Each structure stands twice: as structure tokens, then as C-alpha cells.
Amino acid sequence: MKSDTDLASRVHRFRALFAGLDRAYGTYRLTGQVTEGGKREGVATTERGPVTQNLWEAHLSGTQGLGIIPIQDGDTCTFGAIDVDIYCTLDHGAVAATVAQRGWPLVTCCSKSGGLHLFLFTAQPETAGRVQLQSADAQHCLK
């Protein structure tokens, strides 16, 4: 089991990586149902309020989904996400291999619903439009 210090350290790192809007966030609660296409169904909501330490801790402990809105006040981003909504037929390893082969600066992760998220991180804040264009280029090539 991870110690409180380990969790606090992970929260600190994730908050830095996923620096987004700090006055609203998303949640996704699984319902336990699975569609014919393999998607694990859930209920997505957007909550108004600060993104707190407790929310991050619950997320990283696996008890509550947390979705950070990438666009900050001022129309800038330090990360972007591509949500791949393919479930049963998606080969996550093949996507990760394609990303690596092409040298794209993307991190691949399984989503709660069983699909895939591709994250793009920037060293400095970029305009939201620029991050969207970079993400769209990669998304188009993966189809």
C-alpha cells in the first residue's frame, strides 16, 4: 500500500502535468453496464468548483474519476487529450507502437470506459488552438 507521502508526491506531479482550468472539472462514474461494442458505460458530469487536493487523491487512489479541463483562463493549455472511442477491436499496443514509430510526443493510456486516451504535453503554455491542431494531426493519422 502506498504511503500518504507517496500519494501527496503523486498528486503534486499529476497537478503539474495536468494543469488546467481550476474552477471546474469532470467526473465519470461507471454504471457497471457494458455495451455490445465493449464500452464500459458511465455517467459523465461537469462540476463547478475548485479542483482540490482531495479530488486528486481520490482519483489517484482509484475511487473517483477526475477529468481536468485542459483550457485555462486566457485560452492556453499545457496538455491536450485525444479520446479514442473504439473498444473491442482496438489494439492498444499497436497504437502505442505507431506513436513511438512516428516519434509523436504522445503518452498512451487506457481510459476508464475501455478505450484509449492519447495525451500531448507542452513545456510552455500554448494557445488552445495550437494544441488542438497538434492533437488533430495525430488523430487523423491514427484512423
mmCIF file of C-alpha atoms in Angstrom:
data_model
loop_
_atom_site.group_PDB
_atom_site.id
_atom_site.type_symbol
_atom_site.label_atom_id
_atom_site.label_comp_id
_atom_site.label_asym_id
_atom_site.label_seq_id
_atom_site.Cartn_x
_atom_site.Cartn_y
_atom_site.Cartn_z
ATOM 1 C CA MET A 1 0.000 0.000 0.000
ATOM 2 C CA LYS A 2 1.266 3.469 -0.874
ATOM 3 C CA SER A 3 2.043 5.840 1.970
ATOM 4 C CA ASP A 4 0.396 9.237 2.392
ATOM 5 C CA THR A 5 3.728 10.808 1.416
ATOM 6 C CA ASP A 6 3.811 8.802 -1.825
ATOM 7 C CA LEU A 7 0.231 9.842 -2.605
ATOM 8 C CA ALA A 8 0.956 13.505 -1.869
ATOM 9 C CA SER A 9 4.002 13.306 -4.147
ATOM 10 C CA ARG A 10 1.976 11.725 -6.954
ATOM 11 C CA VAL A 11 -0.748 14.369 -6.555
ATOM 12 C CA HIS A 12 1.894 17.098 -6.819
ATOM 13 C CA ARG A 13 3.319 15.564 -10.022
ATOM 14 C CA PHE A 14 -0.088 15.000 -11.628
ATOM 15 C CA ARG A 15 -1.299 18.504 -10.773
ATOM 16 C CA ALA A 16 1.791 19.896 -12.509
ATOM 17 C CA LEU A 17 1.330 17.676 -15.596
ATOM 18 C CA PHE A 18 -2.421 18.250 -15.862
ATOM 19 C CA ALA A 19 -2.510 21.968 -15.119
ATOM 20 C CA GLY A 20 -5.868 23.069 -16.480
ATOM 21 C CA LEU A 21 -8.927 25.051 -15.552
ATOM 22 C CA ASP A 22 -9.020 25.319 -11.773
ATOM 23 C CA ARG A 23 -12.683 26.259 -11.325
ATOM 24 C CA ALA A 24 -14.430 23.259 -12.904
ATOM 25 C CA TYR A 25 -13.704 19.597 -13.583
ATOM 26 C CA GLY A 26 -15.267 16.455 -14.986
ATOM 27 C CA THR A 27 -16.243 13.190 -13.353
ATOM 28 C CA TYR A 28 -17.097 9.806 -14.806
ATOM 29 C CA ARG A 29 -18.879 7.215 -12.725
ATOM 30 C CA LEU A 30 -19.061 3.704 -14.157
ATOM 31 C CA THR A 31 -22.545 2.142 -14.096
ATOM 32 C CA GLY A 32 -21.385 -1.464 -14.427
ATOM 33 C CA GLN A 33 -23.003 -1.893 -17.851
ATOM 34 C CA VAL A 34 -21.007 -2.795 -20.961
ATOM 35 C CA THR A 35 -22.257 -2.101 -24.498
ATOM 36 C CA GLU A 36 -22.115 -4.635 -27.331
ATOM 37 C CA GLY A 37 -19.133 -2.683 -28.651
ATOM 38 C CA GLY A 38 -17.250 -3.232 -25.382
ATOM 39 C CA LYS A 39 -17.579 0.233 -23.871
ATOM 40 C CA ARG A 40 -17.912 0.313 -20.082
ATOM 41 C CA GLU A 41 -20.853 2.681 -19.629
ATOM 42 C CA GLY A 42 -20.832 5.538 -17.167
ATOM 43 C CA VAL A 43 -22.257 8.913 -16.330
ATOM 44 C CA ALA A 44 -20.125 11.949 -17.153
ATOM 45 C CA THR A 45 -20.740 15.256 -15.393
ATOM 46 C CA THR A 46 -19.060 18.628 -15.228
ATOM 47 C CA GLU A 47 -18.819 20.058 -11.731
ATOM 48 C CA ARG A 48 -18.350 23.731 -10.950
ATOM 49 C CA GLY A 49 -15.842 24.292 -8.174
ATOM 50 C CA PRO A 50 -12.135 24.131 -7.416
ATOM 51 C CA VAL A 51 -10.016 21.098 -8.254
ATOM 52 C CA THR A 52 -8.952 20.183 -4.723
ATOM 53 C CA GLN A 53 -6.238 18.018 -3.213
ATOM 54 C CA ASN A 54 -8.954 15.601 -2.038
ATOM 55 C CA LEU A 55 -10.276 15.183 -5.602
ATOM 56 C CA TRP A 56 -6.798 14.360 -6.856
ATOM 57 C CA GLU A 57 -6.199 11.912 -4.005
ATOM 58 C CA ALA A 58 -9.499 10.114 -4.708
ATOM 59 C CA HIS A 59 -8.648 9.945 -8.408
ATOM 60 C CA LEU A 60 -5.142 8.592 -7.915
ATOM 61 C CA SER A 61 -6.434 6.118 -5.326
ATOM 62 C CA GLY A 62 -8.905 4.815 -7.910
ATOM 63 C CA THR A 63 -12.077 5.728 -6.038
ATOM 64 C CA GLN A 64 -13.292 8.651 -8.191
ATOM 65 C CA GLY A 65 -12.695 9.631 -11.798
ATOM 66 C CA LEU A 66 -11.393 13.166 -12.342
ATOM 67 C CA GLY A 67 -11.261 14.941 -15.686
ATOM 68 C CA ILE A 68 -9.227 18.116 -15.872
ATOM 69 C CA ILE A 69 -10.395 20.659 -18.438
ATOM 70 C CA PRO A 70 -7.233 21.481 -20.428
ATOM 71 C CA ILE A 71 -8.129 25.051 -21.451
ATOM 72 C CA GLN A 72 -7.074 27.522 -18.788
ATOM 73 C CA ASP A 73 -8.325 31.057 -18.385
ATOM 74 C CA GLY A 74 -6.561 33.040 -21.099
ATOM 75 C CA ASP A 75 -7.171 30.342 -23.754
ATOM 76 C CA THR A 76 -3.902 28.474 -23.124
ATOM 77 C CA CYS A 77 -3.115 24.813 -22.480
ATOM 78 C CA THR A 78 -0.174 22.778 -21.228
ATOM 79 C CA PHE A 79 -1.722 19.483 -22.282
ATOM 80 C CA GLY A 80 -4.273 18.079 -24.671
ATOM 81 C CA ALA A 81 -6.073 14.757 -24.965
ATOM 82 C CA ILE A 82 -7.360 12.590 -27.760
ATOM 83 C CA ASP A 83 -10.186 10.264 -26.722
ATOM 84 C CA VAL A 84 -10.280 7.138 -28.889
ATOM 85 C CA ASP A 85 -13.761 5.630 -28.628
ATOM 86 C CA ILE A 86 -13.001 2.193 -30.037
ATOM 87 C CA TYR A 87 -13.289 -0.652 -27.561
ATOM 88 C CA CYS A 88 -13.335 -4.353 -28.543
ATOM 89 C CA THR A 89 -11.278 -4.045 -31.722
ATOM 90 C CA LEU A 90 -8.692 -1.512 -30.541
ATOM 91 C CA ASP A 91 -5.147 -2.841 -30.195
ATOM 92 C CA HIS A 92 -3.655 -0.532 -27.578
ATOM 93 C CA GLY A 93 -0.161 -1.925 -28.141
ATOM 94 C CA ALA A 94 -0.357 -1.272 -31.881
ATOM 95 C CA VAL A 95 -1.413 2.327 -31.264
ATOM 96 C CA ALA A 96 1.460 2.813 -28.791
ATOM 97 C CA ALA A 97 3.870 1.308 -31.343
ATOM 98 C CA THR A 98 2.597 3.651 -34.088
ATOM 99 C CA VAL A 99 3.010 6.640 -31.766
ATOM 100 C CA ALA A 100 6.594 5.586 -30.950
ATOM 101 C CA GLN A 101 7.489 4.796 -34.595
ATOM 102 C CA ARG A 102 6.323 8.191 -35.765
ATOM 103 C CA GLY A 103 8.078 9.980 -32.922
ATOM 104 C CA TRP A 104 4.920 11.722 -31.769
ATOM 105 C CA PRO A 105 5.146 13.349 -28.336
ATOM 106 C CA LEU A 106 2.101 11.450 -27.040
ATOM 107 C CA VAL A 107 1.512 9.302 -23.970
ATOM 108 C CA THR A 108 -0.981 6.449 -24.392
ATOM 109 C CA CYS A 109 -3.266 5.380 -21.523
ATOM 110 C CA CYS A 110 -6.303 3.127 -21.200
ATOM 111 C CA SER A 111 -9.492 5.044 -20.438
ATOM 112 C CA LYS A 112 -11.981 4.125 -17.710
ATOM 113 C CA SER A 113 -14.533 3.208 -20.380
ATOM 114 C CA GLY A 114 -12.132 0.759 -22.058
ATOM 115 C CA GLY A 115 -10.990 2.973 -24.924
ATOM 116 C CA LEU A 116 -7.763 4.900 -25.179
ATOM 117 C CA HIS A 117 -6.512 8.356 -24.269
ATOM 118 C CA LEU A 118 -3.539 9.940 -26.007
ATOM 119 C CA PHE A 119 -2.046 12.842 -24.082
ATOM 120 C CA LEU A 120 0.082 15.644 -25.512
ATOM 121 C CA PHE A 121 2.101 17.712 -23.037
ATOM 122 C CA THR A 122 3.818 21.035 -23.746
ATOM 123 C CA ALA A 123 6.813 22.578 -21.992
ATOM 124 C CA GLN A 124 5.229 26.032 -22.029
ATOM 125 C CA PRO A 125 1.613 27.180 -22.253
ATOM 126 C CA GLU A 126 0.369 27.100 -25.847
ATOM 127 C CA THR A 127 -2.785 28.545 -27.327
ATOM 128 C CA ALA A 128 -5.683 26.127 -27.184
ATOM 129 C CA GLY A 129 -5.949 26.283 -30.980
ATOM 130 C CA ARG A 130 -2.339 25.181 -31.449
ATOM 131 C CA VAL A 131 -2.738 22.233 -29.068
ATOM 132 C CA GLN A 132 -5.955 21.234 -30.875
ATOM 133 C CA LEU A 133 -4.174 21.333 -34.249
ATOM 134 C CA GLN A 134 -1.292 19.195 -32.976
ATOM 135 C CA SER A 135 -3.746 16.703 -31.494
ATOM 136 C CA ALA A 136 -5.890 16.637 -34.647
ATOM 137 C CA ASP A 137 -2.847 15.861 -36.823
ATOM 138 C CA ALA A 138 -2.062 12.769 -34.749
ATOM 139 C CA GLN A 139 -5.708 11.719 -34.529
ATOM 140 C CA HIS A 140 -6.119 11.930 -38.319
ATOM 141 C CA CYS A 141 -3.035 9.764 -38.896
ATOM 142 C CA LEU A 142 -4.265 7.074 -36.479
ATOM 143 C CA LYS A 143 -7.516 6.479 -38.359
#
